[in-house]
Coordinates of C-alpha atoms and ligand atoms in Angstrom, one line a residue:
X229 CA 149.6 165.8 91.4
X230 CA 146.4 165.3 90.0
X231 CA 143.9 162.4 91.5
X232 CA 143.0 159.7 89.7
X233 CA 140.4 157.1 89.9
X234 CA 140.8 153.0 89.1
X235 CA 138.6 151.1 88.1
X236 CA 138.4 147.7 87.8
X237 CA 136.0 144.8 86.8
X238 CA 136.1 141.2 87.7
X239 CA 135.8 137.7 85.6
X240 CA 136.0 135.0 87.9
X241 CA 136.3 131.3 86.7
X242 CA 134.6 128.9 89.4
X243 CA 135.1 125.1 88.8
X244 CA 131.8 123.7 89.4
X245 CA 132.1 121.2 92.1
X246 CA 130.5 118.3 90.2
X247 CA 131.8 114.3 90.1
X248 CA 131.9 114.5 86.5
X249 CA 133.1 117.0 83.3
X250 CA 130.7 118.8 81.7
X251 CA 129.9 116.9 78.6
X252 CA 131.7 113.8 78.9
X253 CA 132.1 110.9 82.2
X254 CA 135.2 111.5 83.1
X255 CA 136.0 112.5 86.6
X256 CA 136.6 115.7 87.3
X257 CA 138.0 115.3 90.3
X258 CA 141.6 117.2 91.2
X259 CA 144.5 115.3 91.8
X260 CA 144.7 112.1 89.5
X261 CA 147.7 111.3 88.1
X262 CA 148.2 113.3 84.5
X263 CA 145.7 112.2 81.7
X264 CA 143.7 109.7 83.9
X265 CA 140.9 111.5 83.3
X266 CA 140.5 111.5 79.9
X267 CA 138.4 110.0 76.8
X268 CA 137.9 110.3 73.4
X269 CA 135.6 113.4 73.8
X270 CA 137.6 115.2 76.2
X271 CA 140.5 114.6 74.1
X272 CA 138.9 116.5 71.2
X273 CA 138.8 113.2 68.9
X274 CA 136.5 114.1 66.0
X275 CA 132.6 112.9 65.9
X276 CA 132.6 112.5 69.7
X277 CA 128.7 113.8 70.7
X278 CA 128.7 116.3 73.6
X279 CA 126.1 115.6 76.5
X280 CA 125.9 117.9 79.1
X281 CA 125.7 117.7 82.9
X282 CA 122.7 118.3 84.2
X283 CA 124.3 118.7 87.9
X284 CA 126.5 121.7 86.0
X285 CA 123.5 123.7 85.0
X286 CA 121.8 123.1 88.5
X287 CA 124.7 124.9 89.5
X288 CA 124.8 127.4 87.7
X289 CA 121.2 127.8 88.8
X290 CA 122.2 127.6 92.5
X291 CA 124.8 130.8 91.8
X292 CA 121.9 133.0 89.6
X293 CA 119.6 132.5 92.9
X294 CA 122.5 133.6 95.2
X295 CA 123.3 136.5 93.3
X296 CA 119.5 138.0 92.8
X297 CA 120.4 137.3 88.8
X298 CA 118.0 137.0 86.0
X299 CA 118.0 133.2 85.3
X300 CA 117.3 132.4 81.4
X301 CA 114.3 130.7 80.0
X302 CA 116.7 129.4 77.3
X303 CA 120.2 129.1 77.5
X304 CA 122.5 128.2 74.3
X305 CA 126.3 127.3 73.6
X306 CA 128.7 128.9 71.2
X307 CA 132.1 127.8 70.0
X308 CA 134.9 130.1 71.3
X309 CA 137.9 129.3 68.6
X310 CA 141.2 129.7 69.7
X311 CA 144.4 127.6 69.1
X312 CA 146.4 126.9 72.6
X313 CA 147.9 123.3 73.0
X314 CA 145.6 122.8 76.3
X315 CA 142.7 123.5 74.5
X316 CA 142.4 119.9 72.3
X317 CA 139.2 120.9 70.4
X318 CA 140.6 124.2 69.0
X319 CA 137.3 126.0 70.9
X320 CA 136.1 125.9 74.1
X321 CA 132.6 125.2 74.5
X322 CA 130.7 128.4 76.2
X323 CA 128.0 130.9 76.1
X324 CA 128.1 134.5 74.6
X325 CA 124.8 135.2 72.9
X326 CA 122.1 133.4 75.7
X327 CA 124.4 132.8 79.1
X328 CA 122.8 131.1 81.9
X329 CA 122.3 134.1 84.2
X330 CA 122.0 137.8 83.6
X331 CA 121.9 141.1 86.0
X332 CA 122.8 139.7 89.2
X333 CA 123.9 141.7 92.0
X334 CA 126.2 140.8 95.1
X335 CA 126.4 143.2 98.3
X336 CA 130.0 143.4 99.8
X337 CA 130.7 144.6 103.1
X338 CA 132.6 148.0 103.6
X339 CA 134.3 150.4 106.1
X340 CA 135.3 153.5 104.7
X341 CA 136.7 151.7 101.9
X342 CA 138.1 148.4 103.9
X343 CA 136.5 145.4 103.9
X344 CA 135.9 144.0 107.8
X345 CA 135.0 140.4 108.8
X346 CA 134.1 141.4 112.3
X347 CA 130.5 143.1 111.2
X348 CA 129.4 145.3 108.4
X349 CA 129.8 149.2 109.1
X350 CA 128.6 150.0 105.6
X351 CA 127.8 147.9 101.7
X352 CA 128.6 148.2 98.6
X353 CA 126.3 146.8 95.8
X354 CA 128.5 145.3 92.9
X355 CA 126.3 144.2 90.0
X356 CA 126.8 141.4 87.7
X357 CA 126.7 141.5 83.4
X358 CA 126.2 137.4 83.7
X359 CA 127.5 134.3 84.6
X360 CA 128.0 131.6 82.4
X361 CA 129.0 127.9 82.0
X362 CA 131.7 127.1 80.2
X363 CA 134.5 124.0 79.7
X364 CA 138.2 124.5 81.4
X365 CA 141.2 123.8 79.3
X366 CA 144.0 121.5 80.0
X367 CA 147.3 122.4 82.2
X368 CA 150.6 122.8 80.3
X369 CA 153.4 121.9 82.2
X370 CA 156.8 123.8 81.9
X371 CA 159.6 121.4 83.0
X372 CA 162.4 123.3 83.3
X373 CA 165.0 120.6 83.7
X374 CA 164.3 118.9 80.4
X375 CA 163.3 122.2 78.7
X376 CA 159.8 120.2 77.2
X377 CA 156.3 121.2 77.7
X378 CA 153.8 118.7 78.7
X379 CA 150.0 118.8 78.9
X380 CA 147.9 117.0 81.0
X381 CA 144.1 117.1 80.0
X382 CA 142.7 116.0 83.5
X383 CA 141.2 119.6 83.5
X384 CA 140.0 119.7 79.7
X385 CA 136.2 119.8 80.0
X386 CA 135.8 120.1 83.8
X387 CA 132.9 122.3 84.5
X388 CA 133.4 126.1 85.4
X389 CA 130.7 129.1 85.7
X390 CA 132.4 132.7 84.8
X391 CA 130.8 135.3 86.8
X392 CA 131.2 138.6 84.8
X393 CA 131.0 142.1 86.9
X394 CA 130.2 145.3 85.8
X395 CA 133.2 147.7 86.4
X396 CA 132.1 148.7 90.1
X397 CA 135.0 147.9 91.6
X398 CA 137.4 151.2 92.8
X399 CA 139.9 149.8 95.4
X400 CA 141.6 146.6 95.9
X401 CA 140.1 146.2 99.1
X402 CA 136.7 146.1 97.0
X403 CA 137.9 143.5 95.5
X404 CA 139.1 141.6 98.2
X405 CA 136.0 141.4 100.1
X406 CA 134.1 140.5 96.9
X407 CA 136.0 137.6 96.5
X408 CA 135.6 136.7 100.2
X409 CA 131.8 136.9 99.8
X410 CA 131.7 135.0 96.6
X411 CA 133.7 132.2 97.9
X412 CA 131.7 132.2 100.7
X413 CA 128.0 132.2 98.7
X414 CA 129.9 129.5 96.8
X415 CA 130.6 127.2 99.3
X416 CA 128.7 127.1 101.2
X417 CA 126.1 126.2 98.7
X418 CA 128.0 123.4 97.2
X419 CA 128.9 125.2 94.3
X420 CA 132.9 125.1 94.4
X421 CA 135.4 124.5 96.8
X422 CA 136.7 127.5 95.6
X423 CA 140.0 126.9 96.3
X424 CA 142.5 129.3 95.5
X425 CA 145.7 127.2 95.6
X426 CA 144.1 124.5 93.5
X427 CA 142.7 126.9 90.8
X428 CA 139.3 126.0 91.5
X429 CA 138.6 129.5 91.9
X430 CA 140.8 131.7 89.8
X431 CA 140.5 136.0 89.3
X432 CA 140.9 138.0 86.4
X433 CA 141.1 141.8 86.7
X434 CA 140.2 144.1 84.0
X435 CA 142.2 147.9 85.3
X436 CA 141.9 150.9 84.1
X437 CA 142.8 154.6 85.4
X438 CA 141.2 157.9 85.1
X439 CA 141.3 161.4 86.0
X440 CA 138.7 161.8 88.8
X441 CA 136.3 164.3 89.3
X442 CA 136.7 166.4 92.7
X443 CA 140.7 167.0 93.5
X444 CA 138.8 165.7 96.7
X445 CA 135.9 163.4 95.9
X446 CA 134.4 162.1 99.0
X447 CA 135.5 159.1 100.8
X448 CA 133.3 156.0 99.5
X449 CA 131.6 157.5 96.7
X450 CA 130.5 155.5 94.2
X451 CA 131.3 157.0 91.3
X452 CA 133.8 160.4 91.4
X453 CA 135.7 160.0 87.9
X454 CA 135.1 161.4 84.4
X455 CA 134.5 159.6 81.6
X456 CA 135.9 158.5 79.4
X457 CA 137.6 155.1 81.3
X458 CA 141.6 154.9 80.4
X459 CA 143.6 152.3 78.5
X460 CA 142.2 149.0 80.0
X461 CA 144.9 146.3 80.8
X462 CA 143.7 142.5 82.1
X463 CA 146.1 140.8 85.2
X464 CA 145.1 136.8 84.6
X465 CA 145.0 134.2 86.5
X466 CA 146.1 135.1 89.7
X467 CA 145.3 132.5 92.7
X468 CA 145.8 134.4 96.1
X469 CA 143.7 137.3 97.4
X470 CA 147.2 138.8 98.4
X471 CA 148.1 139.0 94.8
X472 CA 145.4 140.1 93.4
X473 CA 145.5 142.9 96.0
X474 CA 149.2 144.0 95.6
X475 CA 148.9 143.2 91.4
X476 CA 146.0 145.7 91.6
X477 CA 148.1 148.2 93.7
X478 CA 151.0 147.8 91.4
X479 CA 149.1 148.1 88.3
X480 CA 147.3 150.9 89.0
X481 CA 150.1 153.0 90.3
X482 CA 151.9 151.9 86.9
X483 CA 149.0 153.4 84.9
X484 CA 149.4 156.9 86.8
X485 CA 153.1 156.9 86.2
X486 CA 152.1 156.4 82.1
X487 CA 149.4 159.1 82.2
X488 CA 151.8 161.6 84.6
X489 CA 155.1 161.2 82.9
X490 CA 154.5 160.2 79.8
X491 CA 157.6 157.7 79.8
X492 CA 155.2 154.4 78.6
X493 CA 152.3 154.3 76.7
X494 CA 149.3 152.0 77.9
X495 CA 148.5 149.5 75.2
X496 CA 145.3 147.5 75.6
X497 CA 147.1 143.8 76.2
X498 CA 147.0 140.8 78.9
X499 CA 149.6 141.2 81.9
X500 CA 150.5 138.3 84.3
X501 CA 151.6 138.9 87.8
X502 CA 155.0 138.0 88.9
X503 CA 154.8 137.0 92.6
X504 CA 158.9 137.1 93.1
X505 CA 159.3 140.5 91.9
X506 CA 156.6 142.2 92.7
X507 CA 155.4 143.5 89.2
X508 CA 153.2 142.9 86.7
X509 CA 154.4 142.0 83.0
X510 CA 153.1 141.5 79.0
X511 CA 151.9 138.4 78.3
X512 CA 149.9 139.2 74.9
X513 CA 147.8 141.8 72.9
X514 CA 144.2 141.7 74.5
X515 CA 142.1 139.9 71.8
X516 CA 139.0 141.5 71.0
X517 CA 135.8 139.4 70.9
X518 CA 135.5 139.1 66.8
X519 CA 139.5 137.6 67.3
X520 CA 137.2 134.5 68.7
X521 CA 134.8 134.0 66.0
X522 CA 132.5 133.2 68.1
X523 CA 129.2 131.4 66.5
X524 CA 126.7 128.9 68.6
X525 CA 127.8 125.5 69.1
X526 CA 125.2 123.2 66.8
X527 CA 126.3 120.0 68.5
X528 CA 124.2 121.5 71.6
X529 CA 120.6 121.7 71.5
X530 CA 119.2 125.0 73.6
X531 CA 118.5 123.9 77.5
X532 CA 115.1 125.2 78.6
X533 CA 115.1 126.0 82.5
X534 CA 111.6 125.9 83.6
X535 CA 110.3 127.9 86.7
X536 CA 109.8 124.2 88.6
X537 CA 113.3 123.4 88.0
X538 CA 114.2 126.9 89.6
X539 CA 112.2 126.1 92.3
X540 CA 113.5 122.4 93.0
X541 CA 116.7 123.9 93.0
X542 CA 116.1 126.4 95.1
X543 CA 114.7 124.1 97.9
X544 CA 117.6 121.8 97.7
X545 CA 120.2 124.4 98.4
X546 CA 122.0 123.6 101.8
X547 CA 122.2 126.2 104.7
X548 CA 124.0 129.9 103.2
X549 CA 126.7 131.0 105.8
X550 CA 124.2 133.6 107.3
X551 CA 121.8 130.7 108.2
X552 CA 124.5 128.7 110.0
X553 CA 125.3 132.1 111.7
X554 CA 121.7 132.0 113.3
X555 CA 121.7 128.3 114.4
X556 CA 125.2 128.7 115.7
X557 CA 124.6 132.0 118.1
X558 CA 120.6 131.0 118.5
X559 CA 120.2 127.3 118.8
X560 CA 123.9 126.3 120.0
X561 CA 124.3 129.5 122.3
X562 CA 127.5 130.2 121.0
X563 CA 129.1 133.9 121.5
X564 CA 128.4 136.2 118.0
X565 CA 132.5 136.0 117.9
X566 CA 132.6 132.1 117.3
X567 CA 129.4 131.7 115.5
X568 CA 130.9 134.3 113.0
X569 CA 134.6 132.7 112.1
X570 CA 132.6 129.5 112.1
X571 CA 130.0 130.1 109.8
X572 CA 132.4 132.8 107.7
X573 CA 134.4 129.7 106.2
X574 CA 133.0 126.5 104.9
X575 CA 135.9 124.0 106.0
X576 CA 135.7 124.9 109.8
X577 CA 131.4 124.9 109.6
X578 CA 131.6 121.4 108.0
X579 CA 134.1 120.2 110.6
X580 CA 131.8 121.5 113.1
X581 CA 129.0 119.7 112.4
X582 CA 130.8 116.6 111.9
X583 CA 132.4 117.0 115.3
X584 CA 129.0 118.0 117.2
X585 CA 127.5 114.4 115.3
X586 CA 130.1 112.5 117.2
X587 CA 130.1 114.7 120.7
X588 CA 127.4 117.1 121.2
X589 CA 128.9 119.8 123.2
X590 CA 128.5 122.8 121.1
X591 CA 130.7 125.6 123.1
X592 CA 133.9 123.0 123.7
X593 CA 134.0 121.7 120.4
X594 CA 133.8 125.2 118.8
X595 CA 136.7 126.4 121.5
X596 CA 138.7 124.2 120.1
X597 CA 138.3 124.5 116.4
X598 CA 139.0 128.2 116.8
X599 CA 141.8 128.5 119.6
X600 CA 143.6 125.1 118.2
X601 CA 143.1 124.3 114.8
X602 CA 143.2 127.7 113.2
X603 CA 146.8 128.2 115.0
X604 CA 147.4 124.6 113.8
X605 CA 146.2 125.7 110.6
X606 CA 148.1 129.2 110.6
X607 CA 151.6 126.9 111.3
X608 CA 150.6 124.6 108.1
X609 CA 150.0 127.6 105.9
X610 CA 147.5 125.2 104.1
X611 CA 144.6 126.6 102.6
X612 CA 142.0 124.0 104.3
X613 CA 141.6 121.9 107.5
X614 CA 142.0 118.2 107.0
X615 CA 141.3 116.3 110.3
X616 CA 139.3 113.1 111.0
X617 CA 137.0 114.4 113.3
X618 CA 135.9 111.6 114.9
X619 CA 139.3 111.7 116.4
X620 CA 138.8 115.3 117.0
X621 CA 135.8 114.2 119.1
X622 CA 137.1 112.0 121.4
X623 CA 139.6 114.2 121.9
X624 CA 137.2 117.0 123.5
X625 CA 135.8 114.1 124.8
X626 CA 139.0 112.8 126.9
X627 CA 139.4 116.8 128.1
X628 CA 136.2 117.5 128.9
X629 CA 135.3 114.6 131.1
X630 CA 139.0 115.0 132.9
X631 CA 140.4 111.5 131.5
X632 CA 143.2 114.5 130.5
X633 CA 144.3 117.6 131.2
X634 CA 143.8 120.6 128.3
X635 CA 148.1 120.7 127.9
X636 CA 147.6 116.8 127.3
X637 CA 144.9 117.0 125.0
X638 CA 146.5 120.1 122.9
X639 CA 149.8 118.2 122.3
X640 CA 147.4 115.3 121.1
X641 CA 145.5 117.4 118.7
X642 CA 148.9 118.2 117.3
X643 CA 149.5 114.2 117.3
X644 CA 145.9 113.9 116.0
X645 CA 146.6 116.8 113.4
X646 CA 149.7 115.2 111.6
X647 CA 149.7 111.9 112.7
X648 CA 146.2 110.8 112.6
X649 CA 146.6 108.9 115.9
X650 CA 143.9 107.3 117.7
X651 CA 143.9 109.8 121.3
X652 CA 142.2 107.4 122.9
X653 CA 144.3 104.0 122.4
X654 CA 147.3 107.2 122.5
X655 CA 146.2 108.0 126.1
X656 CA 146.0 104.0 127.0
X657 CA 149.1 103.4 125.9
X658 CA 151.2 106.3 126.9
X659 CA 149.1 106.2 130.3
X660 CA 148.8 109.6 129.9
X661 CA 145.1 109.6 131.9
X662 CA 146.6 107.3 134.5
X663 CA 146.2 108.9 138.5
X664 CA 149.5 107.4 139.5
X665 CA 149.7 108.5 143.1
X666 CA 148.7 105.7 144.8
X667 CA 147.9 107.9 148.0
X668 CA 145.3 109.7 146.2
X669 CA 143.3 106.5 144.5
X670 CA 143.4 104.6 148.2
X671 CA 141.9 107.7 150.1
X672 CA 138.9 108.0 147.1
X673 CA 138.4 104.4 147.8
X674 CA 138.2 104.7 151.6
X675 CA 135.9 107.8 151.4
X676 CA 133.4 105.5 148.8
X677 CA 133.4 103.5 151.5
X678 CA 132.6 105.3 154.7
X679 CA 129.9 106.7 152.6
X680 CA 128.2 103.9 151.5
X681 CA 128.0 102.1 154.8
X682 CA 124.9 100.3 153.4
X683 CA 126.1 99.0 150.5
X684 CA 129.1 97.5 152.3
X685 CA 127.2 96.1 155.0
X686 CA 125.4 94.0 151.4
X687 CA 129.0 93.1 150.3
X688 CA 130.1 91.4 153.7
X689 CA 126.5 89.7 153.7
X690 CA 127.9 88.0 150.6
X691 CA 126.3 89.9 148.2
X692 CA 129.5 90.2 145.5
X693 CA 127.7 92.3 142.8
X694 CA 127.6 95.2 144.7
X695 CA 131.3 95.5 144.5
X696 CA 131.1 96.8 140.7
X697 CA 128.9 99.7 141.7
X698 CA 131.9 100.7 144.8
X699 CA 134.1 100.5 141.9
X700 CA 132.6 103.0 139.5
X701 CA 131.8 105.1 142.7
X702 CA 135.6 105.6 142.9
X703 CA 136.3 105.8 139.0
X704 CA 133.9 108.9 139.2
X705 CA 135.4 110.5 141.8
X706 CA 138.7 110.0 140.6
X707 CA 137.1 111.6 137.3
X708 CA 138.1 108.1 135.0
X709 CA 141.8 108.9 135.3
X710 CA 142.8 105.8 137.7
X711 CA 143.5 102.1 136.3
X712 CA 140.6 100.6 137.2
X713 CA 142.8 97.6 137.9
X714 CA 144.2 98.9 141.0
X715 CA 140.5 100.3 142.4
X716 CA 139.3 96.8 142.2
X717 CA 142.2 95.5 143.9
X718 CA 142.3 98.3 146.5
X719 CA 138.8 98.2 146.7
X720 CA 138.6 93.9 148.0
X721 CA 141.6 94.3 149.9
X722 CA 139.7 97.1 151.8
X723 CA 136.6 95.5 152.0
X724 CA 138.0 92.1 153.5
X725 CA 139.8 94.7 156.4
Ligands
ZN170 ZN1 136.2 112.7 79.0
MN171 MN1 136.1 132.2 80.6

């Protein structure tokens, strides 16, 4: 058995995380209800004028500057015709000839071929052709029951960048840990959400298979196959990094087969993964670029992006993951292991920071986000964390100055987590904070006593105040978790003895 080589380049569509579409007002926010977000020029009605988002090209500035590219002086649209009922136009507007960004480069972390997230052994630099800005279509939607189609158009016009790559890729894992480190750049700089589930960040893989070089070509190399590169085949759309990884397995292996036994013949074409059954399958002949007629869009005039603008872009970026990284395990102390899963995903940095604005204890708060909410978060199988955390707050809070216990205060978080309950009214109410043995609040209150002789003598000379300052002497002690009730009571009773 021969070896052979795969290789593989990447076009990944990024939804722009912008309040409105890219040439129209519409939201283009996800979720509405089917065709809210639409209006005459999102709809494709004729004579509609086009005017473009400036936020979109700032951010598809922001993306050149994280990815070392080559940002253009002038940037154009074209027309890209095609006719698909979610496309209401009959083009989608985008850029072939001048794209936004050229030649950019991003570094991926390696072992031996496997991408780690617990420190980088060796990289791998995988370059970019370019990244441009371009309109989403609409969503058809299959309804089975009725056997209809319906399209919504809430996604017609919504902003994407397409970051092109060069064919660098050789292993699924390489591709993986590219798409980690995108989604990371990404978010983290306000880009995209990039979420997977909701198609905000969606994969295309362009595979093909050759014969390579050495029978044994050294581990990691970057380049051990022969041209010329084999029948190329395109898996689209996929939206999990365990798909595109077992689509790229699959794929591959069924390109060997072809080119070992002879039994199927590789046609250039578009394939679509089949999560259920494990397998890729044809969707349609690949076009080929002239099957676009592509020609630039007139109704746009050319955007000039001027070094300034680079440069006030650049200096509004917020913090990259690395940057967090530093003021996690340099100005918050924390170990390297939490400031790493902490600053590796944008959803549990954000929730940090909102937590430490409410309770500034660094090392507790991240504790919990990474020993209770990611196993909360592992049991949801949701892609993101949504927790108010304010709540989340007081709930550190309520363990860390003893007004609970930490088994309390992790059933709450659960509470917290899908209920969205107040834990502080929760612990009230359920008197969960309560010291109920009366033994132990009348023997604090004695000791307060015999040690502040003085302060008593003041009470019995008729000085009454002093009997709030007794009071809190004993809440302390009894670390808040006594009704404060049954101190005072104890407390006069005691006092008049
Ligand atoms: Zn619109
Ligand atoms: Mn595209």
């Amino acid at each position: 058995m021969k070896n052979y080589e795969t290789v593989m380049g990447l076009e990944v569509h990024v939804e722009l995380a912008t309040e409105s579409k890219l040439f129209c007002a519409c939201s283009a926010k996800f979720g509405a209800e089917p065709n809210e977000n639409v209006c005459p020029a999102c709809a494709g009605m004729p004579g509609m004028p086009a005017v473009l988002n400036k936020r979109a090209v700032e951010l598809g500035i922001a993306a050149g500057l994280l990815t070392n590219s080559e940002i253009a002086n002038v940037m154009t649209f074209d027309k890209k015709n095609y006719f698909y009922p979610d496309l209401p136009t009959g083009y989608q507007i985008t850029q072939l000839y001048s794209p936004i960004c050229r030649n950019g480069s991003i570094k991926i972390p390696l072992c031996g071929g496997v991408a780690r997230s617990d420190g980088v052994v060796s990289e791998k630099i995988i370059t970019l052709k370019q990244i441009h800005i371009e309109e989403d279509a609409g969503k058809l939607v299959h309804d089975a029951r009725t056997e209809t189609t319906l399209v919504d158009f809430n996604r017609a016009g919504v902003p994407l960048i397409e970051i092109v790559s060069n064919p660098d890729f050789r292993t699924a894992e390489e591709v993986v840990a590219y798409l980690g480190k995108l989604r990371s750049l990404l978010s983290f700089a306000g880009i995209s959400d990039c979420k997977m589930q909701e198609g905000s960040m969606r994969c295309d893989v362009n595979i093909s298979v050759r014969r390579a070089a050495g029978a044994n070509g050294a581990h990691g190399a970057q380049d051990e196959g022969e041209a010329p590169l084999g029948v190329r085949t395109e898996i689209k759309n996929m939206n999990s990094l365990k798909a595109i990884a077992a689509a790229i397995r699959y794929e591959s292996q069924r390109h060997i087969d072809a080119l070992e036994t002879g039994c199927e013949t590789l046609i250039q074409e578009t394939r679509r993964w089949d999560d259920d059954k494990g397998e890729t399958f044809s969707m349609r002949g690949k076009e080929n670029l002239a099957d676009y007629r592509y020609f630039p869009n007139p109704e746009i005039m050319p955007v000039c992006i001027s070094q300034d603008w680079i440069e006030a872009v650049r200096n509004s970026m917020p913090k990259s993951s690395h940057e967090i990284y530093n003021l996690l395990t340099k100005e918050y102390n924390l170990p390297e292991y939490d400031g790493k899963i902490i600053s590796n995903n944008k959803n549990l940095a954000d929730i940090f920071e909102q937590t430490l604005k409410q309770y500034p204890s660094p090392r507790e708060i991240a504790g919990w986000i990474i020993v209770e909410l990611l196993s909360l978060q592992k049991e949801d199988n949701k892609e993101e964390i949504s927790i108010d955390c304010g709540k989340f707050a007081k709930l550190i809070e309520l363990v860390d100055n003893k007004t609970i216990n930490r088994n309390v205060g992790k059933k709450l978080l659960v509470k917290v987590f899908e209920e969205g309950i107040d834990p502080v009214s929760y612990v009230e109410e359920n008197k969960l904070g309560l010291v109920s043995d009366a033994g132990v609040i009348e023997d604090t209150v004695r000791a307060v006593l015999a040690e502040n002789g003085k302060t008593v003598e003041e009470y019995k000379a008729g000085s009454q105040k002093v009997l709030g300052f007794l009071i809190g002497q004993a809440m302390r002690k009894l670390g808040g978790k006594a009704d404060p009730a049954i101190v005072n009571s104890l407390m006069t009773k005691f006092l008049e003895e």
